């Protein structure tokens, strides 16, 4: 009886090439079609672990944690200065699902800075904002605006303590006119005081007190 020999099945070359192309673990720089580049760790062809991404169109850089292809964990985001081309840090802190989430610090143009909590890429929770005119707001935030209870201190040390809504004074609050030695306590709506009481407060120490004290009722 003749012996029939069957040729050994050979695995197609593309199987080998495809296996080599699968990205898992630490890889050197991988370039996307649009010119973006990523250097770091992978899992099942997704950025996962520690890595650095450079976007070609904007020149922005993210360096930090990734989870299944998205920024997730702790990392920093920087952009190049349009004039000097030197990199300036924009945000350093926690991320979730490719958005700022948790505690982080953001640097704005003009020297403004926010330190506090984020949710879904917006300032939400507790935070402190340093404005370019020297004012400082410290308190609660809601969807990128002061919302809840907070204090705004002005450059001349006058300050407001009380409720906020959509970035404006709203609800019960106190405004300390420390330059004049007066205190206004009342109700606010959309940044406008609706009713309240104005009394002398630290008038003797005030740098520019009013000519006459407020008479007691």
Short mmCIF file of N, CA and C in Angstrom, two decimals, residues 91 93-96 99-104 114 116-120 122 124:
data_model
loop_
_atom_site.label_atom_id
_atom_site.label_comp_id
_atom_site.label_asym_id
_atom_site.label_seq_id
_atom_site.Cartn_x
_atom_site.Cartn_y
_atom_site.Cartn_z
N UNK A 91 -1.04 71.70 33.28
CA UNK A 91 -1.77 70.99 34.34
C UNK A 91 -0.91 69.86 34.88
N UNK A 93 -1.59 66.83 37.82
CA UNK A 93 -2.52 66.27 38.79
C UNK A 93 -3.12 64.96 38.31
N UNK A 94 -4.32 64.69 38.78
CA UNK A 94 -4.98 63.41 38.52
C UNK A 94 -5.93 63.49 37.34
N UNK A 95 -6.05 62.37 36.65
CA UNK A 95 -6.90 62.25 35.47
C UNK A 95 -7.79 61.01 35.61
N UNK A 96 -8.91 61.06 34.90
CA UNK A 96 -9.78 59.88 34.81
C UNK A 96 -10.52 59.93 33.49
N UNK A 99 -9.82 62.93 31.23
CA UNK A 99 -10.16 64.27 31.70
C UNK A 99 -9.59 64.51 33.09
N UNK A 100 -9.41 65.81 33.42
CA UNK A 100 -8.93 66.15 34.75
C UNK A 100 -9.97 65.71 35.77
N UNK A 101 -9.51 65.00 36.79
CA UNK A 101 -10.45 64.49 37.79
C UNK A 101 -9.66 64.20 39.07
N UNK A 102 -10.09 64.81 40.19
CA UNK A 102 -9.32 64.70 41.43
C UNK A 102 -8.57 65.99 41.68
N UNK A 103 -7.52 65.91 42.48
CA UNK A 103 -6.76 67.13 42.81
C UNK A 103 -5.72 67.42 41.74
N UNK A 104 -5.62 68.71 41.39
CA UNK A 104 -4.62 69.09 40.40
C UNK A 104 -4.38 70.59 40.40
N UNK A 114 -4.90 77.79 39.42
CA UNK A 114 -5.93 77.13 40.21
C UNK A 114 -5.35 75.90 40.88
N UNK A 116 -6.76 72.80 43.22
CA UNK A 116 -7.94 72.21 43.85
C UNK A 116 -8.46 71.01 43.12
N UNK A 117 -9.75 70.75 43.33
CA UNK A 117 -10.38 69.54 42.82
C UNK A 117 -11.04 69.75 41.46
N UNK A 118 -11.09 68.66 40.71
CA UNK A 118 -11.68 68.65 39.37
C UNK A 118 -12.65 67.49 39.25
N UNK A 119 -13.59 67.62 38.32
CA UNK A 119 -14.51 66.53 37.99
C UNK A 119 -14.90 66.66 36.53
N UNK A 120 -14.65 65.61 35.76
CA UNK A 120 -14.98 65.60 34.33
C UNK A 120 -14.38 66.79 33.59
N UNK A 122 -13.72 69.78 34.74
CA UNK A 122 -14.15 71.08 35.23
C UNK A 122 -13.77 71.24 36.70
N UNK A 124 -14.44 71.53 40.19
CA UNK A 124 -15.58 71.14 41.02
C UNK A 124 -15.07 70.56 42.33
#
